[in-house]
CSV table of C-alpha atoms and ligand atoms in Angstrom, one decimal:
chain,number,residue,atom,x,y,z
I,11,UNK,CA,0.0,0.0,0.0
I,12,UNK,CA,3.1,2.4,-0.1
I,13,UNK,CA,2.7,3.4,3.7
I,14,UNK,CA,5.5,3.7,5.7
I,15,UNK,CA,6.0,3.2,9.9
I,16,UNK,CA,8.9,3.8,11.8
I,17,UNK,CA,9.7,1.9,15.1
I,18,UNK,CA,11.6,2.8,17.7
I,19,UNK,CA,13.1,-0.2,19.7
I,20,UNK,CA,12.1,-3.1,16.6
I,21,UNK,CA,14.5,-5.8,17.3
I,22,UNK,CA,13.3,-7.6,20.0
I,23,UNK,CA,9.9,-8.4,22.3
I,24,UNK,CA,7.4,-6.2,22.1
I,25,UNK,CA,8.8,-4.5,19.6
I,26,UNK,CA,9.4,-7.2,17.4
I,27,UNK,CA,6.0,-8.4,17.3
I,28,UNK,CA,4.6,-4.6,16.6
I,29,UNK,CA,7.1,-4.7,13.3
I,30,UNK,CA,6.0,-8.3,12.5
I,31,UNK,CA,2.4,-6.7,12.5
I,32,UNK,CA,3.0,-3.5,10.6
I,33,UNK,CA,4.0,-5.7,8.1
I,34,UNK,CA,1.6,-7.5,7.5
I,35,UNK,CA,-0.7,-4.7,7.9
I,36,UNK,CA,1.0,-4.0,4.4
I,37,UNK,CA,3.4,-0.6,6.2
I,38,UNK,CA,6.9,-0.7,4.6
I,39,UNK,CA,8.8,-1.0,8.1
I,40,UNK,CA,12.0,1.1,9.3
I,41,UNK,CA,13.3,-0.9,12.1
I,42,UNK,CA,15.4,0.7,14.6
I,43,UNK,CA,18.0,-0.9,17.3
I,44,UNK,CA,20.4,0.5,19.4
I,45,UNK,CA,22.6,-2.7,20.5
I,46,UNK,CA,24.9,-4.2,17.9
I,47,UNK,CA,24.3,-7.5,18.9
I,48,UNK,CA,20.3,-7.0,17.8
I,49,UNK,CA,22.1,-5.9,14.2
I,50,UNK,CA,21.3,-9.6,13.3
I,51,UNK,CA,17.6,-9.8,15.1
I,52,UNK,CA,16.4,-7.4,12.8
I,53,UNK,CA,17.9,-8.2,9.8
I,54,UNK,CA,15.9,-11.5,10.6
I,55,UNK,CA,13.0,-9.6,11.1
I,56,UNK,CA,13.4,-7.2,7.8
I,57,UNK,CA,14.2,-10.4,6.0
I,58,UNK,CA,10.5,-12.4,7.4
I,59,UNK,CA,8.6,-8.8,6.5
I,60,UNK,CA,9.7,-9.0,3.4
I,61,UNK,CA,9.6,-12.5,2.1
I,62,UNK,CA,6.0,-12.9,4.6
I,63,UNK,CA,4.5,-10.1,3.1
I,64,UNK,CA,5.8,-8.3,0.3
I,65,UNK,CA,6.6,-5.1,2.2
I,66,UNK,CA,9.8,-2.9,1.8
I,67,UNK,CA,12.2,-2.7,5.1
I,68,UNK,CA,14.9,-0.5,6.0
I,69,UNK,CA,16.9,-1.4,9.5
I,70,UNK,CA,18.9,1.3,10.8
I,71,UNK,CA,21.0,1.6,14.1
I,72,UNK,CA,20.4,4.5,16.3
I,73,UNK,CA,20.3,5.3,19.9
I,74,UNK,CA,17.0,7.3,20.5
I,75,UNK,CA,17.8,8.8,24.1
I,76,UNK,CA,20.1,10.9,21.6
I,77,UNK,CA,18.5,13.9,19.4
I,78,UNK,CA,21.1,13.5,16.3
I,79,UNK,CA,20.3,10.1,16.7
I,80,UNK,CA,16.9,10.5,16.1
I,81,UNK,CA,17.5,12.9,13.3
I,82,UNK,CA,19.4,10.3,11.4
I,83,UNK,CA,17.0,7.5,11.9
I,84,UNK,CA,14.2,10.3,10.7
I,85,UNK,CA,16.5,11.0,7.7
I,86,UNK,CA,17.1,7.5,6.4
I,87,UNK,CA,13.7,6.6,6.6
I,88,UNK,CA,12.6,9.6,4.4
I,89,UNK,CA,15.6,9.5,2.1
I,90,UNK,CA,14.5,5.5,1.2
I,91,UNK,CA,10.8,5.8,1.3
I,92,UNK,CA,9.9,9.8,1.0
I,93,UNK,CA,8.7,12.7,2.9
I,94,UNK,CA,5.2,10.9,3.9
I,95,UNK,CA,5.5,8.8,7.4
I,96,UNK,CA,2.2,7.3,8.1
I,97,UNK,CA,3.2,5.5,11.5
I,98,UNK,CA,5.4,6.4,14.3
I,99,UNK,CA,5.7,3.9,17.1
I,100,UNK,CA,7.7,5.0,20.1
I,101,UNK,CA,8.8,1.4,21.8
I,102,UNK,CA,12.0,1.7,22.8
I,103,UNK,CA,12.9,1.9,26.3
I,104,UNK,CA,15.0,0.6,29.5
I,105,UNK,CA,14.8,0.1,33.0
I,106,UNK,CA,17.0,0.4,35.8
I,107,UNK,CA,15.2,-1.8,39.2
I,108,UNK,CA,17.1,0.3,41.3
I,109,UNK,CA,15.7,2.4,45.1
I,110,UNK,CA,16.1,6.1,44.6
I,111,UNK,CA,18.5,6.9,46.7
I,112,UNK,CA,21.1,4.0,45.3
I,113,UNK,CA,20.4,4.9,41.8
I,114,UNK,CA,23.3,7.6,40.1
I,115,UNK,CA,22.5,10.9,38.4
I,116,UNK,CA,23.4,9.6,35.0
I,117,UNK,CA,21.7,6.2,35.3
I,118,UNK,CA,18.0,7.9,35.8
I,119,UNK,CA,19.1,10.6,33.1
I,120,UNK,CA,19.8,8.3,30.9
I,121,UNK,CA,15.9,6.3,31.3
I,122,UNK,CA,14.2,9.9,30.8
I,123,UNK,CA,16.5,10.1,27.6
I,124,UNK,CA,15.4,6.6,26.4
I,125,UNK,CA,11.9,6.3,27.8
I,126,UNK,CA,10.9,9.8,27.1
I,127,UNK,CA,13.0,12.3,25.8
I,128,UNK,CA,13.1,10.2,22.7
I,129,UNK,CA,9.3,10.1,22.1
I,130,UNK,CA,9.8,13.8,22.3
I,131,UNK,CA,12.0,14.0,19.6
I,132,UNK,CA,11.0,11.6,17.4
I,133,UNK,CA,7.4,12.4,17.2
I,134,UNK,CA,9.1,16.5,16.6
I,135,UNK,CA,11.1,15.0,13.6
I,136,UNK,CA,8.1,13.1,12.2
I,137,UNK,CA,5.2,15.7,12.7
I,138,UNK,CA,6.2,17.5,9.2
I,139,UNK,CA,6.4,14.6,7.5
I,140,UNK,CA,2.8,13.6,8.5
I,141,UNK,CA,0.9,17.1,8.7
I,142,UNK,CA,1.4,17.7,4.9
I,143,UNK,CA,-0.6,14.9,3.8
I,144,UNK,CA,-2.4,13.4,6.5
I,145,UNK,CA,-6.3,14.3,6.4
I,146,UNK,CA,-9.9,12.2,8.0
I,147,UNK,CA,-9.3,10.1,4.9
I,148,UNK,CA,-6.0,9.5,5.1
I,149,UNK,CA,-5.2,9.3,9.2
I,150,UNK,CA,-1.6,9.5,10.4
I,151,UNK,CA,-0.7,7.6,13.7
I,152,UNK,CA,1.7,7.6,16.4
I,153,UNK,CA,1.5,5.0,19.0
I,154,UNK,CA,3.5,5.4,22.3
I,155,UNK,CA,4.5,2.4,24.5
I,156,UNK,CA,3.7,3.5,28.2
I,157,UNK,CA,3.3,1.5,30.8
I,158,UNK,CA,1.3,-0.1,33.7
I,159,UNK,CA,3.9,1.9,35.9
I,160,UNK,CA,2.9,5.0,34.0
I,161,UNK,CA,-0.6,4.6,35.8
I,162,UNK,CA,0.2,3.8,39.1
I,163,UNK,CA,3.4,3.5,40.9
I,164,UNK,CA,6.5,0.5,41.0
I,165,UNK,CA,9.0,-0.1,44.1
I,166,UNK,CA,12.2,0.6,42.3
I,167,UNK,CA,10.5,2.0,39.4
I,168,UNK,CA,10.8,5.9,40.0
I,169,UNK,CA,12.5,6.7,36.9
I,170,UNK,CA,10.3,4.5,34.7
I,171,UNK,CA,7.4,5.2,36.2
I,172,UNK,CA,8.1,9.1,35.6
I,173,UNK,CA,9.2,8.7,32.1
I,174,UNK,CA,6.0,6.1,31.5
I,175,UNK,CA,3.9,8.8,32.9
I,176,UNK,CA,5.3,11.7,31.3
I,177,UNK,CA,4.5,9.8,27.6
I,178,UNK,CA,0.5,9.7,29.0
I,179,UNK,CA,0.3,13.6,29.3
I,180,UNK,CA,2.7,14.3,26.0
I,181,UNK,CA,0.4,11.5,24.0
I,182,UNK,CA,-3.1,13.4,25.5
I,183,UNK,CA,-1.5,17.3,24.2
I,184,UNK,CA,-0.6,16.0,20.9
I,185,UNK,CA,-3.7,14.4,20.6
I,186,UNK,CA,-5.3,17.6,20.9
I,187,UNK,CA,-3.0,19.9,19.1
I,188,UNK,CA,-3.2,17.8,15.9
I,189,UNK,CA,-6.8,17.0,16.2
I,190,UNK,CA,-8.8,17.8,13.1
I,191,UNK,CA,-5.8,17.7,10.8
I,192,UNK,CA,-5.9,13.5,10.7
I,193,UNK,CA,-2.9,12.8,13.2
I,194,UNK,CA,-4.1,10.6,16.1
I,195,UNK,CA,-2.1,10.2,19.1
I,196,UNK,CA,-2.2,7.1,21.4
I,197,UNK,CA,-0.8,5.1,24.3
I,198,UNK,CA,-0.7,1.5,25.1
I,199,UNK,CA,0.1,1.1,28.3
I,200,UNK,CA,1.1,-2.8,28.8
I,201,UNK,CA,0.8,-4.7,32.0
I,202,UNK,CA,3.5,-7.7,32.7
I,203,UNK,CA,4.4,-8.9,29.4
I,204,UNK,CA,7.3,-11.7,29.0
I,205,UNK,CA,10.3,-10.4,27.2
I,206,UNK,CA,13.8,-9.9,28.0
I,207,UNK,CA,13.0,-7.1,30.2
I,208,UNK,CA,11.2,-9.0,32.5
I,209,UNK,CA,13.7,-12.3,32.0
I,210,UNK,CA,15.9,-9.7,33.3
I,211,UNK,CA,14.4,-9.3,37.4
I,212,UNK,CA,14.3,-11.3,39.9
I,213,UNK,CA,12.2,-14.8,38.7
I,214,UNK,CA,10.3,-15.7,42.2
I,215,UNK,CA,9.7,-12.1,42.3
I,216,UNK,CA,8.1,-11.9,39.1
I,217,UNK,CA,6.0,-14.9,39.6
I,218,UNK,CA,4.7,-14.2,42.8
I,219,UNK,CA,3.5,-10.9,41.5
I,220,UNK,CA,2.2,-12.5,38.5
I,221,UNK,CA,-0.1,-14.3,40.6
I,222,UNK,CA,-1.6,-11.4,41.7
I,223,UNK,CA,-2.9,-10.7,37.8
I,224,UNK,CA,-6.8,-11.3,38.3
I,225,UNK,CA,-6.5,-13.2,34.8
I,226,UNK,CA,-3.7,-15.0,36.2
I,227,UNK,CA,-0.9,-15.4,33.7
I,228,UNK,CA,2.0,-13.2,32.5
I,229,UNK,CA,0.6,-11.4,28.8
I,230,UNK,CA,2.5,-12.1,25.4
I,231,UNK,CA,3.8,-9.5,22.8
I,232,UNK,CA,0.8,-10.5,20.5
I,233,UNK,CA,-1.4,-9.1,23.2
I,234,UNK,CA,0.4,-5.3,22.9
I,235,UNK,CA,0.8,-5.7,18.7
I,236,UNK,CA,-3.0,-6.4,18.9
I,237,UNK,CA,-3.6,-3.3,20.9
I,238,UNK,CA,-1.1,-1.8,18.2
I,239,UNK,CA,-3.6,-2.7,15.3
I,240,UNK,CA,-6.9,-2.3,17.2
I,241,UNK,CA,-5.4,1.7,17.4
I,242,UNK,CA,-4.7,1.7,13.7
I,243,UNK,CA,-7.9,0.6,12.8
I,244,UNK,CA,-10.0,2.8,15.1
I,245,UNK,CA,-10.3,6.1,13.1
I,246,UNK,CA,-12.3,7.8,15.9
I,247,UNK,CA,-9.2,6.7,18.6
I,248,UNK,CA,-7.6,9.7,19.4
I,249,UNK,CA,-5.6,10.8,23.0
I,250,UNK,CA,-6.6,7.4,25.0
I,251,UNK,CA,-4.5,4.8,26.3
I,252,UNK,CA,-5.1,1.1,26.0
I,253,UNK,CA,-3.8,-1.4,28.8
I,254,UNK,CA,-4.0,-4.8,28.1
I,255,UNK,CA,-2.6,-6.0,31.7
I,256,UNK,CA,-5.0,-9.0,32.7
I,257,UNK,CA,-6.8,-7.0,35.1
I,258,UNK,CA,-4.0,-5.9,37.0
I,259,UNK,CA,-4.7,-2.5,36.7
I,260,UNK,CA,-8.2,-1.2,35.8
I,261,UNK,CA,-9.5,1.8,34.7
G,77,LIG,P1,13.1,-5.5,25.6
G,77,LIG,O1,12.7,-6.9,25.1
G,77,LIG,O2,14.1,-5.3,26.6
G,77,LIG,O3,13.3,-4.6,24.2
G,77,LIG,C1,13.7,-3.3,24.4
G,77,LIG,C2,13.8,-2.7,23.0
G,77,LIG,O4,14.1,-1.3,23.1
G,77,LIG,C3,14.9,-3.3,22.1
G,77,LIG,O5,14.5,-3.3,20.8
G,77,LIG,C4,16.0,-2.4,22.3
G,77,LIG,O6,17.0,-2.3,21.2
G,77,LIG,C5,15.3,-1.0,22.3
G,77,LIG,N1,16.1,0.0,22.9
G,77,LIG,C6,16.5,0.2,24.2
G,77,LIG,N2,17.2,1.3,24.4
G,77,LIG,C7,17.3,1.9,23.1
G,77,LIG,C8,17.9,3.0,22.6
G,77,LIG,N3,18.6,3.9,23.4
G,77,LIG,N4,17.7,3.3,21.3
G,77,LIG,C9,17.0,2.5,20.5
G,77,LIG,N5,16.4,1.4,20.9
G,77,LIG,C10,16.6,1.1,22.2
G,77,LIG,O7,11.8,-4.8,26.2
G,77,LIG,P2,10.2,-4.9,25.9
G,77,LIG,O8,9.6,-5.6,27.1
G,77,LIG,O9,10.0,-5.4,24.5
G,77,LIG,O10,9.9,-3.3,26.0
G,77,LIG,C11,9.4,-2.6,24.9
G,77,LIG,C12,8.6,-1.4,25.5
G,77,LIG,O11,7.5,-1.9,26.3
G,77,LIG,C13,9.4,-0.5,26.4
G,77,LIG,O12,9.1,0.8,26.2
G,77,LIG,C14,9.0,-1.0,27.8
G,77,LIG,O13,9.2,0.0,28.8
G,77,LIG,C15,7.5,-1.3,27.5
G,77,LIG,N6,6.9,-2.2,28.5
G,77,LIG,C16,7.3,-3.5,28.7
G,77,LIG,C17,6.6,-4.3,29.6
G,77,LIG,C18,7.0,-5.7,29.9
G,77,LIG,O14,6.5,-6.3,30.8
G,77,LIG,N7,7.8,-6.3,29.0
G,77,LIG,C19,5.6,-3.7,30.4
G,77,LIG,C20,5.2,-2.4,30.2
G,77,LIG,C21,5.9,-1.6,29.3
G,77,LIG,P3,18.2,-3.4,21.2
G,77,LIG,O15,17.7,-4.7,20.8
G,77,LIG,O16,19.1,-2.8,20.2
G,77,LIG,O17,18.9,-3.3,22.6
């Protein structure tokens, strides 16, 4: 269909599965990573959008907690598919599980540069390649991945939980200031989903608190790339946030 998305974070979990399903939604996909051992995760993924369904790829390396960063990423994707981006999907992001007084300076800098300074500047790149052609027709969407611990508060979390609050409020004004013009704005706010982010805390932790889901199970990535597509489907959609979280939270 000739539409293009860009996603920040692409190469693995959550993110992975959102690319899978722009792709097959038909979006050419620009797949970003920062790591350069996930250089060969999504050249995997590029290579199963494009021989699954027939949609162009571009994978570029960038760190998005860094504004020339973002610029690049913004720039490659426009120089190899053209000044019309149809999706933005803010993913990326970090945590650090660590008590606020422990926790260094740079170390909760650095999660407000990932988890939220680069939704700032990424969606500021993108706007002006949306706003020129975007209309009720022809809808524009950028998707940003909150958190449960954006709604509520996380032991350890302070950083995060800032950041993944911060996106809510940032997600609700652009919502607004681009309402009208065919650019919808929107927040999935997951609940426990099982990726390397969660492999990455304490296991009998984890499980006893999964326990405490009222649907009683840990989610999976195709629960948040569902939300992903319900959003790009819903034309009337604009400012909310979606939190598929088994109950654990409620709104
Ligand atoms: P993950 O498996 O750890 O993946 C993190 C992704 O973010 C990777 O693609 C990683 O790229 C990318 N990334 C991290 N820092 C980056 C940077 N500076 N520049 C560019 N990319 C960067 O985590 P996940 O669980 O899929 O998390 C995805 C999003 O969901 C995050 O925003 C997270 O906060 C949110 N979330 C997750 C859960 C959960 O339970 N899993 C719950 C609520 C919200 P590399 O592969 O290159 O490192």
């Amino acid at each position: 269909m000739g539409k293009t998305a860009i996603i920040t974070g692409g190469s693995r979990g959550i993110g992975e599965a959102m690319s899978l399903k722009l792709g097959e939604l038909g979006y050419n996909v620009v797949v970003n990573y920062r790591s350069p051992s996930s250089k060969a995760l999504s050249d995997a993924i590029a290579s199963k959008l494009q021989e699954q369904y027939g949609v162009k790829t571009l994978v570029v390396k960038a760190d998005v907690g860094k504004a020339d960063e973002c610029k690049n990423l913004v720039d490659a994707a426009v120089a190899e598919f053209g000044d019309k981006i149809d999706v933005l999907v803010n993913n990326a992001g970090i945590t650090n599980n660590s008590n606020f007084i422990d926790i260094t300076q740079e170390a909760y800098e650095n999660v407000i540069n990932v988890n939220l300074l680069s939704f700032l500047h990424m969606t500021h790149l993108v706007l002006p390649y949306m706003v020129n052609h975007s209309s009720k027709e022809e809808q524009c969407n950028i998707i940003h991945t909150s958190s449960v611990g954006g709604l509520t508060g996380v032991i350890n979390q302070a950083d995060y939980c800032a950041a993944k609050a911060g996106i809510i409020g940032f997600s609700r004004a652009i919502a607004l200031e681009f309402a009208g013009r065919g650019i919808r704005s929107n927040v999935i706010a997951p609940g426990m989903i099982m990726t390397d982010m969660l492999r990455g805390v304490n296991q009998e932790e984890l499980h006893a608190l999964a326990e405490t889901i009222p649907e009683g199970y840990i989610g999976d990535v195709s629960d948040i790339a569902g939300a992903m597509e319900y959003i790009l489907k819903a034309p009337y959609l604009t400012g909310q946030i979606i939190s598929p979280n088994g109950g654990f939270v409620l709104m």
